[in-house]
Short mmCIF file of C-alpha atoms in Angstrom, two decimals:
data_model
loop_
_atom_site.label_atom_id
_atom_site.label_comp_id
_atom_site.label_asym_id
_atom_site.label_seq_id
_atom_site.Cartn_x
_atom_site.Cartn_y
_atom_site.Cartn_z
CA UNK A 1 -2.80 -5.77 12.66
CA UNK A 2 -3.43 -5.59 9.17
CA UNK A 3 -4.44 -2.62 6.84
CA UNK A 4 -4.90 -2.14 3.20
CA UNK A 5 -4.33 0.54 0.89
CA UNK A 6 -6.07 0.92 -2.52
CA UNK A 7 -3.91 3.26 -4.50
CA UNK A 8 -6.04 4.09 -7.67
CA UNK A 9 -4.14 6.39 -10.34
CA UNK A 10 -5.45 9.53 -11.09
CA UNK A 11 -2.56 11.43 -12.97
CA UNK A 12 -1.02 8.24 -15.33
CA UNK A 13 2.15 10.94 -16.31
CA UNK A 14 3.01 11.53 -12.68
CA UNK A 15 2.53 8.20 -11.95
CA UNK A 16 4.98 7.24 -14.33
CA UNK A 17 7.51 9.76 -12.94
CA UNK A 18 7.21 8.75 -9.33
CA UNK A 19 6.64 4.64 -9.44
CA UNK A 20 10.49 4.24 -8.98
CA UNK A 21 9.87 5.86 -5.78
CA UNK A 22 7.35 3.98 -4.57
CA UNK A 23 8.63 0.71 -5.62
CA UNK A 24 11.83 1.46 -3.57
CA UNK A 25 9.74 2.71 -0.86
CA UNK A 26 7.87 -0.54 -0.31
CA UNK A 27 10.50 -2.57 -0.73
CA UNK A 28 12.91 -0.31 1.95
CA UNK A 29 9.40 -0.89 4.32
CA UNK A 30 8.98 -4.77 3.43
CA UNK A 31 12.51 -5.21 4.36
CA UNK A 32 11.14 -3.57 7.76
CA UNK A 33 8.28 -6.01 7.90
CA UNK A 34 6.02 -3.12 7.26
CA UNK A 35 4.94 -4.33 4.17
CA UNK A 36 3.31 -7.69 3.76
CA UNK A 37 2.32 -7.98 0.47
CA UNK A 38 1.97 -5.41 -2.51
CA UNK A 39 1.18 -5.23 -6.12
CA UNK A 40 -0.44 -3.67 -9.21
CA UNK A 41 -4.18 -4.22 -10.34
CA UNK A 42 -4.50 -5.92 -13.61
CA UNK A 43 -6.26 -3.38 -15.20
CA UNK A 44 -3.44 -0.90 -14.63
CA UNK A 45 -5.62 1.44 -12.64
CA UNK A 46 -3.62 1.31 -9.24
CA UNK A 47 -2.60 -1.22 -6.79
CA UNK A 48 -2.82 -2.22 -3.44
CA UNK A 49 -0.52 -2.50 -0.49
CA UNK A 50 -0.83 -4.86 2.84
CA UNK A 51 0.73 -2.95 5.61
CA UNK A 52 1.63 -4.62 8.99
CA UNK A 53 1.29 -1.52 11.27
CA UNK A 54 0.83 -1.17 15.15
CA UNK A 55 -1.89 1.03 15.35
CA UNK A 56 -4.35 2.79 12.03
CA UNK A 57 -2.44 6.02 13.09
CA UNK A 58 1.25 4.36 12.26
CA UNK A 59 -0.53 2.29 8.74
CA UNK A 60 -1.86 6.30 7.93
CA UNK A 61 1.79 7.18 8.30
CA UNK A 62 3.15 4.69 6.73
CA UNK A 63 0.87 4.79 3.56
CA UNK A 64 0.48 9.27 2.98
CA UNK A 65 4.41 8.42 3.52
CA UNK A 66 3.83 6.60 0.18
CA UNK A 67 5.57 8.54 -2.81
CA UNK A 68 2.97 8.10 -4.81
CA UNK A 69 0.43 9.24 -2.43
CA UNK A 70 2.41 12.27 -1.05
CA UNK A 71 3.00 13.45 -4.58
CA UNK A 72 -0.64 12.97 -6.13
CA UNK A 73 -0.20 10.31 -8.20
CA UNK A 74 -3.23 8.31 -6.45
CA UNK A 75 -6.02 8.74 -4.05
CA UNK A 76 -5.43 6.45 -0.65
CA UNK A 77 -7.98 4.24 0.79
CA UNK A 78 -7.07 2.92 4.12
CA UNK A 79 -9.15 -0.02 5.71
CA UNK A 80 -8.50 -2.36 8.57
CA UNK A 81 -8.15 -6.01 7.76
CA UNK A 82 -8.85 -8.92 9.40
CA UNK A 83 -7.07 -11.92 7.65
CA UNK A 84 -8.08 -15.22 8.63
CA UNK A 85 -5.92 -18.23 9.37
CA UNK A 86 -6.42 -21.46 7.01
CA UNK A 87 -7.55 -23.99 8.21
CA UNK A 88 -10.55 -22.17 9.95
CA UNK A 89 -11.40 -24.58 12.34
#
């Protein structure tokens, strides 16, 4: 199943300080096929993530795991998704 996280900033300096980690963090969890798809917001007020996760208990792992969420950076918003399949019919 699929789960996203909106990561909006809420302290830019620590952030700044602790987007290295992240970035290394998803990438270490896409190479894990953890991490489907990820990327900032273009007004540079957070991102989001696209988790691949067994169950919502291992995406909430995975994403408070999240350097930037365990340190404060940015708030976490954790939904459930339900991508559809092209062509529909």
């Amino acid at each position: 199943m699929h789960y996203v996280a909106l990561l909006t900033i809420i302290d830019q300096e620590l952030n700044a300080k602790v987007r290295p980690a992240h970035l290394d963090y998803l990438d270490k969890l896409y190479k894990e096929n953890k991490v489907v798809m990820a990327g900032p917001f273009t007004d540079k007020k957070g991102g989001m993530v696209i988790y691949c996760a067994d169950s919502p208990e291992e995406a909430q792992a995975l994403a408070e795991a999240d350097p930037v969420v365990a340190e404060g950076a940015r708030t976490l918003e954790l939904r459930e998704w339900n991508a559809l399949s092209f062509p529909l019919s």
